PDB file of N, CA and C in Angstrom:
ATOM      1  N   UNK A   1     111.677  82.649 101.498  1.00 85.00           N
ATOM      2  CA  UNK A   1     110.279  82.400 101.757  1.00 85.00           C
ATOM      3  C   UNK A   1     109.484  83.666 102.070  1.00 85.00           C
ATOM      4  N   UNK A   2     110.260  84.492 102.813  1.00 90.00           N
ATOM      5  CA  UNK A   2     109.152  85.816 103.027  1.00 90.00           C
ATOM      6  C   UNK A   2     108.508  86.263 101.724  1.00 90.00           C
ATOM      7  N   UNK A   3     109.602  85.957 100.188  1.00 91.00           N
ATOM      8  CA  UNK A   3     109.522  87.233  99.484  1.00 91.00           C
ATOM      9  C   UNK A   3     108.360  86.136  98.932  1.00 91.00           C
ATOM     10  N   UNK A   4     107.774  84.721  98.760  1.00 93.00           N
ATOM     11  CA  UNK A   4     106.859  84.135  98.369  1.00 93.00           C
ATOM     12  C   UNK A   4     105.643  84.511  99.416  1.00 93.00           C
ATOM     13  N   UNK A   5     105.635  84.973 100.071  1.00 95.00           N
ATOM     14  CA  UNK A   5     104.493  85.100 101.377  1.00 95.00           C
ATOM     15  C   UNK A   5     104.229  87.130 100.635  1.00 95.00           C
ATOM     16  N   UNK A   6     105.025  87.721 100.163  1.00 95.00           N
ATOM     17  CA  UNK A   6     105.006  89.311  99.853  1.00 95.00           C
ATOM     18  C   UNK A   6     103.886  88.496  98.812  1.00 95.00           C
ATOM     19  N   UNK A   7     104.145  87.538  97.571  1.00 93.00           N
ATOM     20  CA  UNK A   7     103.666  87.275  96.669  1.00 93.00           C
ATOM     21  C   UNK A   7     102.291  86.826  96.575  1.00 93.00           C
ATOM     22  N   UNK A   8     102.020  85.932  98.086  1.00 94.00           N
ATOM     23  CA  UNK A   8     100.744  85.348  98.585  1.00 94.00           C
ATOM     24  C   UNK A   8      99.621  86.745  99.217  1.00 94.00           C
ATOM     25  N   UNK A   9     100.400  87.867  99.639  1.00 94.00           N
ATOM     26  CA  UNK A   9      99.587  88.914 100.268  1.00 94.00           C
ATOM     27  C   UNK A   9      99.193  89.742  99.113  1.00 94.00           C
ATOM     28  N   UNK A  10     100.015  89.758  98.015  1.00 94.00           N
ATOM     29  CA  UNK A  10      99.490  90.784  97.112  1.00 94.00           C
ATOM     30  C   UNK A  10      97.933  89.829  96.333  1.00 94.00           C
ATOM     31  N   UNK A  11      98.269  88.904  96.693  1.00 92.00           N
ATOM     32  CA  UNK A  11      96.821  88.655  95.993  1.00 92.00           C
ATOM     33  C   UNK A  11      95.742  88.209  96.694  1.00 92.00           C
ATOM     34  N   UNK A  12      96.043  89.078  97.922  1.00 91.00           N
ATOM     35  CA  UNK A  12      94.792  89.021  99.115  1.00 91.00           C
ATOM     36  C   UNK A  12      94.426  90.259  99.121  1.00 91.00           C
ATOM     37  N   UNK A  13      93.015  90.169  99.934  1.00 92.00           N
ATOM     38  CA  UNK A  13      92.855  91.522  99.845  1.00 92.00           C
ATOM     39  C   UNK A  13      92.737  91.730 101.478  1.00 92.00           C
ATOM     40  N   UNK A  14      93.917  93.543 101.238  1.00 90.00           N
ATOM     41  CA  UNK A  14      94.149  93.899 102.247  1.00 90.00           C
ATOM     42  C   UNK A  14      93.157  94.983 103.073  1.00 90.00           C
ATOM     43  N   UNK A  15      93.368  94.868 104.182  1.00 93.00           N
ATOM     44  CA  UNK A  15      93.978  94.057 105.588  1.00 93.00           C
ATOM     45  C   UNK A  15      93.850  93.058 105.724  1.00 93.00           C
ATOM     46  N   UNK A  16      95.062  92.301 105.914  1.00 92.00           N
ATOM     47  CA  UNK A  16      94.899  90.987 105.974  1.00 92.00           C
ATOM     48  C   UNK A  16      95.724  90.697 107.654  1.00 92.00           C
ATOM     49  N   UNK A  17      94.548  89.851 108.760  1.00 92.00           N
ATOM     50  CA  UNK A  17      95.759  89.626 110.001  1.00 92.00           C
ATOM     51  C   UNK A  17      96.231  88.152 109.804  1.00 92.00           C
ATOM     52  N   UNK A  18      97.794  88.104 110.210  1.00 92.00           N
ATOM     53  CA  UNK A  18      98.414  86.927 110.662  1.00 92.00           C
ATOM     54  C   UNK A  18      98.563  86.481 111.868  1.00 92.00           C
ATOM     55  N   UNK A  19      98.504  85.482 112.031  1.00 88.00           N
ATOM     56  CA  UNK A  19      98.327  85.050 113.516  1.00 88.00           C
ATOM     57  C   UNK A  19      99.448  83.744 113.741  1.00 88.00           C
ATOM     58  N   UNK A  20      99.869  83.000 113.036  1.00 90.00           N
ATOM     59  CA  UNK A  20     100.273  81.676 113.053  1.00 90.00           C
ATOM     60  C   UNK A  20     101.867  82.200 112.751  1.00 90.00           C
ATOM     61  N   UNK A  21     102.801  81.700 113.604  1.00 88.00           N
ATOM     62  CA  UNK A  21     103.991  81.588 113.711  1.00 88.00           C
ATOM     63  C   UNK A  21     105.288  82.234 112.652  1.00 88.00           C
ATOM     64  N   UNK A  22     104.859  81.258 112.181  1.00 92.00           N
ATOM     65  CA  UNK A  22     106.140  81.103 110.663  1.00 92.00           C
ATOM     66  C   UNK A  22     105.704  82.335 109.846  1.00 92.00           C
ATOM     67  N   UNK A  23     104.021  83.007 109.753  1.00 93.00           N
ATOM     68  CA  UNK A  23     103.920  83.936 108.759  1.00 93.00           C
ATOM     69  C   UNK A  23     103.999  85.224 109.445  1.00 93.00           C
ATOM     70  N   UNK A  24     104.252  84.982 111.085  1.00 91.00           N
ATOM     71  CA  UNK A  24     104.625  86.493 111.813  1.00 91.00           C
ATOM     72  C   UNK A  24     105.755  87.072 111.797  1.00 91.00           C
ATOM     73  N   UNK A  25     107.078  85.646 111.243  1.00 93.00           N
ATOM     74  CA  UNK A  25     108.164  85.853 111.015  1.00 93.00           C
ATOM     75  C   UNK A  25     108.713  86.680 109.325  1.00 93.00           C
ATOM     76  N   UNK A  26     107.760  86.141 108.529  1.00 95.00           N
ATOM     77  CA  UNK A  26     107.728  86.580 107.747  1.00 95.00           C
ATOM     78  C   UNK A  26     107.040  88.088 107.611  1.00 95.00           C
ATOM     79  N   UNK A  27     106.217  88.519 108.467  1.00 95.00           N
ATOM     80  CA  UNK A  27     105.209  89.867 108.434  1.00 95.00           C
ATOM     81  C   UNK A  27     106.631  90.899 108.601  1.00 95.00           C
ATOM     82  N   UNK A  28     107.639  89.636 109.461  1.00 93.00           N
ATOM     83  CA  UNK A  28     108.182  90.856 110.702  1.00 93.00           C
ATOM     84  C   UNK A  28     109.528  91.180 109.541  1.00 93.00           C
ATOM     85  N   UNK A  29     109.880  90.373 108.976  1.00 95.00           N
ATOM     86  CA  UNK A  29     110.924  90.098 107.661  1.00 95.00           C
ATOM     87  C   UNK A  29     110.439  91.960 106.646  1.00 95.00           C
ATOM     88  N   UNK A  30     109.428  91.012 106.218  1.00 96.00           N
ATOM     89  CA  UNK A  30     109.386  92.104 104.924  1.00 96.00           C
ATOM     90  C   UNK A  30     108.701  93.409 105.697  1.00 96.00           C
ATOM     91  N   UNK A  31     108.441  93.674 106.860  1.00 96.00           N
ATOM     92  CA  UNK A  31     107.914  95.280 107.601  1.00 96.00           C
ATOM     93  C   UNK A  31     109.634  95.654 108.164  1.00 96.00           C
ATOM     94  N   UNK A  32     110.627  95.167 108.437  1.00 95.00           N
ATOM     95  CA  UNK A  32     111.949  95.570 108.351  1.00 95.00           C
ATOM     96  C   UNK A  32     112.582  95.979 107.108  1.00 95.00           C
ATOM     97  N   UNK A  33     112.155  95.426 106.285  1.00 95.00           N
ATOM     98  CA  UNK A  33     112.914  95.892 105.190  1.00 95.00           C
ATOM     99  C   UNK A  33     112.015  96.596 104.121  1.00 95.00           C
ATOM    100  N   UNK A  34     111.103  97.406 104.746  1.00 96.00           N
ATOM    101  CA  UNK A  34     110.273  98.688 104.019  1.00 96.00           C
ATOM    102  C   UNK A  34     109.111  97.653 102.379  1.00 96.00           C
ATOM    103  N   UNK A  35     108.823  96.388 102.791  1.00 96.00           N
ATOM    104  CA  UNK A  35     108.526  96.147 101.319  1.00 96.00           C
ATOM    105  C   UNK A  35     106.936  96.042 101.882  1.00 96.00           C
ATOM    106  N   UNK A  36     106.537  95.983 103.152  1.00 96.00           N
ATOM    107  CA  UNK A  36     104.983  96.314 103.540  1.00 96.00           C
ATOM    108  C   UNK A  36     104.817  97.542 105.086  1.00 96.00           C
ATOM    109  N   UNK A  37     103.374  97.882 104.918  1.00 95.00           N
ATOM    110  CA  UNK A  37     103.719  98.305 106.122  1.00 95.00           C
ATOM    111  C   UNK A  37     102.411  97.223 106.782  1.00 95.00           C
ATOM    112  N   UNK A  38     102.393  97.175 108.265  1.00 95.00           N
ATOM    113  CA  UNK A  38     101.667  96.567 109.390  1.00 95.00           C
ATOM    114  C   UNK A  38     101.858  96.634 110.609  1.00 95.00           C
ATOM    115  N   UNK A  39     101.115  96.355 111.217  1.00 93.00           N
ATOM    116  CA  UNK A  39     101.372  96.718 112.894  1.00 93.00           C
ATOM    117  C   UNK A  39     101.333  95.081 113.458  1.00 93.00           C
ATOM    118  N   UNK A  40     102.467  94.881 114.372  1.00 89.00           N
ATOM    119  CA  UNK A  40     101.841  93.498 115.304  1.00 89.00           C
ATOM    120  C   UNK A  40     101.716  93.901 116.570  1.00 89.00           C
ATOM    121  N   UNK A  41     101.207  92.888 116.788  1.00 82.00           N
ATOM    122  CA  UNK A  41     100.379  93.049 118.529  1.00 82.00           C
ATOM    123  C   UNK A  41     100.959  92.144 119.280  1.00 82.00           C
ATOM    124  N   UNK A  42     100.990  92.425 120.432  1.00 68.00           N
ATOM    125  CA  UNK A  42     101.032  91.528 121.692  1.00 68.00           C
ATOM    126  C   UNK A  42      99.782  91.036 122.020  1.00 68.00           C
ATOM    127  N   UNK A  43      99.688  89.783 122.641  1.00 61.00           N
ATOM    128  CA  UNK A  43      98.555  89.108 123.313  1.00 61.00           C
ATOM    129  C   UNK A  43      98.585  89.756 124.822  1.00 61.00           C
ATOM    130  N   UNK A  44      99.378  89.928 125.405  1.00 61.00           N
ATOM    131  CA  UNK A  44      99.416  90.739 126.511  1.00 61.00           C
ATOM    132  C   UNK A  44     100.280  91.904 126.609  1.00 61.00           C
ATOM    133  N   UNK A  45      99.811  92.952 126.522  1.00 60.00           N
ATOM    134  CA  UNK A  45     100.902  94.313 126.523  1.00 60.00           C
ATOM    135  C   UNK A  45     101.147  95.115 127.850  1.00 60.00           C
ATOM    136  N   UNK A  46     100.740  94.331 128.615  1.00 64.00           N
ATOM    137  CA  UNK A  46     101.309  94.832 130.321  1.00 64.00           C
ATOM    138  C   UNK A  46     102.609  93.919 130.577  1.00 64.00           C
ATOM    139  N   UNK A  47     102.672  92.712 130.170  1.00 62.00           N
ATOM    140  CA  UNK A  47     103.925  92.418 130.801  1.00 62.00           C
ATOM    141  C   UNK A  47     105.066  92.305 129.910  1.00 62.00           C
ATOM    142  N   UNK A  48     106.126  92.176 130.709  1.00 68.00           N
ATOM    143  CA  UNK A  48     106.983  92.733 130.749  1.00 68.00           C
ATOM    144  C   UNK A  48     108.142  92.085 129.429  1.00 68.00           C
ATOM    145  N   UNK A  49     107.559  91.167 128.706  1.00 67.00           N
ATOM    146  CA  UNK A  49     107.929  90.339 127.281  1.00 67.00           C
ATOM    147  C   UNK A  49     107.241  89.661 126.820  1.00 67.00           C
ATOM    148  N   UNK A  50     106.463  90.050 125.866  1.00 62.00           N
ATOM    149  CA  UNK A  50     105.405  89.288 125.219  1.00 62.00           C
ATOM    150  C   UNK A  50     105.375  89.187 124.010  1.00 62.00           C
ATOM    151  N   UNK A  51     105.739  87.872 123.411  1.00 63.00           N
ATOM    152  CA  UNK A  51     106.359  87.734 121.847  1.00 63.00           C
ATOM    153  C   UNK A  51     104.700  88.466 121.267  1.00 63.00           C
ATOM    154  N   UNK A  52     105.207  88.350 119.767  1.00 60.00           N
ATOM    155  CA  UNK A  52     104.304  89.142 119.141  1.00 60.00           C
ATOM    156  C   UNK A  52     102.811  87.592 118.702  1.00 60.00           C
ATOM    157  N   UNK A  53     101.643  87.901 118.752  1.00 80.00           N
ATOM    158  CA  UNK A  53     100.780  86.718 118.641  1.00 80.00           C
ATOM    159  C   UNK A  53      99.916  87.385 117.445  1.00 80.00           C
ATOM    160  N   UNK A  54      99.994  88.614 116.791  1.00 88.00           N
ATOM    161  CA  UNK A  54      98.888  89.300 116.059  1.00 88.00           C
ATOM    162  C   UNK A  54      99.495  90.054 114.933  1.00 88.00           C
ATOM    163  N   UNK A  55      99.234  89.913 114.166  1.00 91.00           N
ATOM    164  CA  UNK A  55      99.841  90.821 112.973  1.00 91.00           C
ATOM    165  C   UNK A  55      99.056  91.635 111.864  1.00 91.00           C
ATOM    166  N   UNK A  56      99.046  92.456 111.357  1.00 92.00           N
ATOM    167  CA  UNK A  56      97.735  93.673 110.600  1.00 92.00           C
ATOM    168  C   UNK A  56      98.542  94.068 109.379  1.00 92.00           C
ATOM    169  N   UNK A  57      98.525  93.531 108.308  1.00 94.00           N
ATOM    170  CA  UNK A  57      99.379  93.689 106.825  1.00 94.00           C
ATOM    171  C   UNK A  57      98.546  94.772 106.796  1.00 94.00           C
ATOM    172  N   UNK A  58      98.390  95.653 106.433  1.00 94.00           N
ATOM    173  CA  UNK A  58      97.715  97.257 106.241  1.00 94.00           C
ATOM    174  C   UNK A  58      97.877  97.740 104.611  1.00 94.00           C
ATOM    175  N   UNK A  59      99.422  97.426 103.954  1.00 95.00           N
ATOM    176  CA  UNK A  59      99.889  97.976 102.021  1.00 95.00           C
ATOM    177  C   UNK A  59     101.124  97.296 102.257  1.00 95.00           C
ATOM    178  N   UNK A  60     100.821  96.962 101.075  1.00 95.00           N
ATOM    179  CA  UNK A  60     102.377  96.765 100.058  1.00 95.00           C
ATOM    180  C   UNK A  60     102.868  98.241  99.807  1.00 95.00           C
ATOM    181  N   UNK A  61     104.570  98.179 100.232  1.00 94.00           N
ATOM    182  CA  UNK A  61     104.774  99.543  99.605  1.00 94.00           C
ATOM    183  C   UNK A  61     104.706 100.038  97.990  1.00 94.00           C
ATOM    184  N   UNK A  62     105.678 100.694  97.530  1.00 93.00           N
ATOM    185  CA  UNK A  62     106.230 100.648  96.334  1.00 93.00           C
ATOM    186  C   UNK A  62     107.063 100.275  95.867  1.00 93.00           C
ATOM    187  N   UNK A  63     108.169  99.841  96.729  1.00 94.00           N
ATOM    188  CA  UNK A  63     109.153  98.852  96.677  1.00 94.00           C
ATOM    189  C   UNK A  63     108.784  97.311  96.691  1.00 94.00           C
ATOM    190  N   UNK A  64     107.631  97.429  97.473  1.00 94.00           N
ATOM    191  CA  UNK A  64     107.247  96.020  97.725  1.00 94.00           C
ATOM    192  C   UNK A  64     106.744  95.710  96.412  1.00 94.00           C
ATOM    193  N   UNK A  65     105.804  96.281  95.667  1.00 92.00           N
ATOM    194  CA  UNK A  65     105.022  95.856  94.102  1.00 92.00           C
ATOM    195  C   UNK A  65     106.235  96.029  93.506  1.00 92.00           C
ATOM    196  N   UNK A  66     107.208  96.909  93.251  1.00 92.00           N
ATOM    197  CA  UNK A  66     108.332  96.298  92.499  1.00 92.00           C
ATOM    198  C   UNK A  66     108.935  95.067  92.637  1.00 92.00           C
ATOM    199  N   UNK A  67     109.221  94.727  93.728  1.00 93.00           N
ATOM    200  CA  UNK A  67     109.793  93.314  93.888  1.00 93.00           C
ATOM    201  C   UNK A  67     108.771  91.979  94.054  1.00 93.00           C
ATOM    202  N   UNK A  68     107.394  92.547  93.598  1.00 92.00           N
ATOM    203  CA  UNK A  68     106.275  91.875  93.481  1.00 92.00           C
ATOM    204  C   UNK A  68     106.465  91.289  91.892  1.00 92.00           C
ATOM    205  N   UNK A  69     106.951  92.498  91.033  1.00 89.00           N
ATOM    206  CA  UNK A  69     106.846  92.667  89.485  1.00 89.00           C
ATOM    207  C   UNK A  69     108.160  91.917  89.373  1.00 89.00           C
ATOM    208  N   UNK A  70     109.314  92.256  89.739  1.00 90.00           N
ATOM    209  CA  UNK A  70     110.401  91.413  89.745  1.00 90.00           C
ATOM    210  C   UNK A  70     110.288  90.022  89.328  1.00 90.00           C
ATOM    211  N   UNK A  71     109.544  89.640  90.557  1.00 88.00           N
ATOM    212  CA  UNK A  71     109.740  87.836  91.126  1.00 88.00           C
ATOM    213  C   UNK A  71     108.856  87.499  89.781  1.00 88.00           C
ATOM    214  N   UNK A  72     107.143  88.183  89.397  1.00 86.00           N
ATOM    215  CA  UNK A  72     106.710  87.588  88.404  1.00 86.00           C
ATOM    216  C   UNK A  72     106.800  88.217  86.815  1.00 86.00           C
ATOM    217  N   UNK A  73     107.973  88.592  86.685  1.00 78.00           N
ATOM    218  CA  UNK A  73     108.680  88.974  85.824  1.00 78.00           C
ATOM    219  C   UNK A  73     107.390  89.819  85.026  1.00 78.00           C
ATOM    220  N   UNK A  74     107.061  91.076  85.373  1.00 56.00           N
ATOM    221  CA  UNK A  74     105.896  91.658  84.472  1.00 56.00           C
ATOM    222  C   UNK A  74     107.095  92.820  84.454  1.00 56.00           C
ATOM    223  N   UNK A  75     107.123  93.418  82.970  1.00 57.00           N
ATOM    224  CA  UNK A  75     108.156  94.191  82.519  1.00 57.00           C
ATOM    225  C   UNK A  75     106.985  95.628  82.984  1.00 57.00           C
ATOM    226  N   UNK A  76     107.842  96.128  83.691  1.00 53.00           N
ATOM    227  CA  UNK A  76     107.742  97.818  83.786  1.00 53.00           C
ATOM    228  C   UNK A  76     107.471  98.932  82.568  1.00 53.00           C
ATOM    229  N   UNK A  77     106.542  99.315  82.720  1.00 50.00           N
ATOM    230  CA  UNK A  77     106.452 100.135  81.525  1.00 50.00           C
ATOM    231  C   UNK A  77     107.102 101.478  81.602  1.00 50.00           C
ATOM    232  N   UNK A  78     107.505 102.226  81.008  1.00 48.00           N
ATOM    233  CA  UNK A  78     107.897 103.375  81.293  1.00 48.00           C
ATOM    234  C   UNK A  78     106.729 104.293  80.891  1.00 48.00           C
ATOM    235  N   UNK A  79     106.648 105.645  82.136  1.00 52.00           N
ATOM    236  CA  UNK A  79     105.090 106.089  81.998  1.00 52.00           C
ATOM    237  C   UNK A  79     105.187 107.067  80.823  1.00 52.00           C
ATOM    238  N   UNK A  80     105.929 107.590  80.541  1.00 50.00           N
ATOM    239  CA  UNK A  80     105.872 108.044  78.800  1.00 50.00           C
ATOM    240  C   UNK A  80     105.232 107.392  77.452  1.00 50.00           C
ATOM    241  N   UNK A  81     104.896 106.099  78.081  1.00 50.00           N
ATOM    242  CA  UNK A  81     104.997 105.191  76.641  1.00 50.00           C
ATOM    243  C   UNK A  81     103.667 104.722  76.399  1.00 50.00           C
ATOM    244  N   UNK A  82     103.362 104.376  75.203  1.00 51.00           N
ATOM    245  CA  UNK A  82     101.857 104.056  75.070  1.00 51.00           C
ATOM    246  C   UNK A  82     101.587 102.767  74.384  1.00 51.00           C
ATOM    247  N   UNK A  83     100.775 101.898  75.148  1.00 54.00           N
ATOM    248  CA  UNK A  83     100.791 100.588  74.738  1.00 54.00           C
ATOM    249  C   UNK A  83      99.660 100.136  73.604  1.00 54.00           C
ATOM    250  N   UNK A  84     100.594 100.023  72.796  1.00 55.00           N
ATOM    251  CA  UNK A  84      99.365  99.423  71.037  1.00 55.00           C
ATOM    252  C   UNK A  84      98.888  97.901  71.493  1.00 55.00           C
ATOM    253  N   UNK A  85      97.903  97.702  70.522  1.00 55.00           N
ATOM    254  CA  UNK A  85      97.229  95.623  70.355  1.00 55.00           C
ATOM    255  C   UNK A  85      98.973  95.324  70.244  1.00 55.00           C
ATOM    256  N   UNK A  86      98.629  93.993  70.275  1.00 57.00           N
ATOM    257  CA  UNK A  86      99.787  92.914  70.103  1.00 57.00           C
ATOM    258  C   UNK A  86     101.401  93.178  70.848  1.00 57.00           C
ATOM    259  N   UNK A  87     101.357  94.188  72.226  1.00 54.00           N
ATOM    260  CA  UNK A  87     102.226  94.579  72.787  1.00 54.00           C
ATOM    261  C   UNK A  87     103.163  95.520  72.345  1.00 54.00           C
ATOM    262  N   UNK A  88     103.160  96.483  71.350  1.00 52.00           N
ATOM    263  CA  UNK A  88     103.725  96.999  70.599  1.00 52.00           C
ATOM    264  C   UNK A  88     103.710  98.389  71.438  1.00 52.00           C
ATOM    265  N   UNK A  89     104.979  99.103  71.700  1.00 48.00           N
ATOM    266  CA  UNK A  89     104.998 100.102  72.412  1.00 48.00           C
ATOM    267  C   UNK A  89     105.417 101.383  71.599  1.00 48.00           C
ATOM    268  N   UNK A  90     104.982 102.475  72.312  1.00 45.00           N
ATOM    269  CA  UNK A  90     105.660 103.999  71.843  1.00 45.00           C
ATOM    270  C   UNK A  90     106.165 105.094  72.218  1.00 45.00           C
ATOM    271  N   UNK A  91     107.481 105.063  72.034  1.00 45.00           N
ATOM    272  CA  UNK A  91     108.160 105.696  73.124  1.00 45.00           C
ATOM    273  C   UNK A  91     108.005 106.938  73.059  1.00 45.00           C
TER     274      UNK A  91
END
């Protein structure tokens, strides 16, 4: 589910904040494993454990739009190559 929520942010426009539960888990998912960056917040940052209530999607990395391109299968071009009408490439 995170990597469908990576899929839901790329077609927002960023900064985007999360606030609601299940998608802080997910913020906190894909900012561990380098595929966005963001900052979350505490609702109170004096005491002494305060789950996270705020979240600030800031970019998709470059890993992250790869595995963006992945999931919706858009083939990678290689940057050498030059794209003709009717998809026809040149290497």
């Amino acid at each position: 589910m995170p990597l469908m929520f990576l899929l839901k942010l790329h077609h927002e426009q960023l900064p985007v904040r999360v606030a609601d539960p299940e998608g802080l888990r997910y913020v906190s998912v894909l900012l561990a494993t380098g595929l966005i960056e963001a900052q979350i917040g505490t609702l109170l940052p004096t005491a002494r454990y305060a789950p996270p209530r705020v979240a600030t999607v800031t970019r998709i990395t470059e890993d992250g739009l790869a595995e963006v391109a992945r999931m919706t299968n858009v083939p990678a071009f290689v940057k050498t190559s030059m794209r003709f009408a009717r998809g026809l490439r040149l290497m």
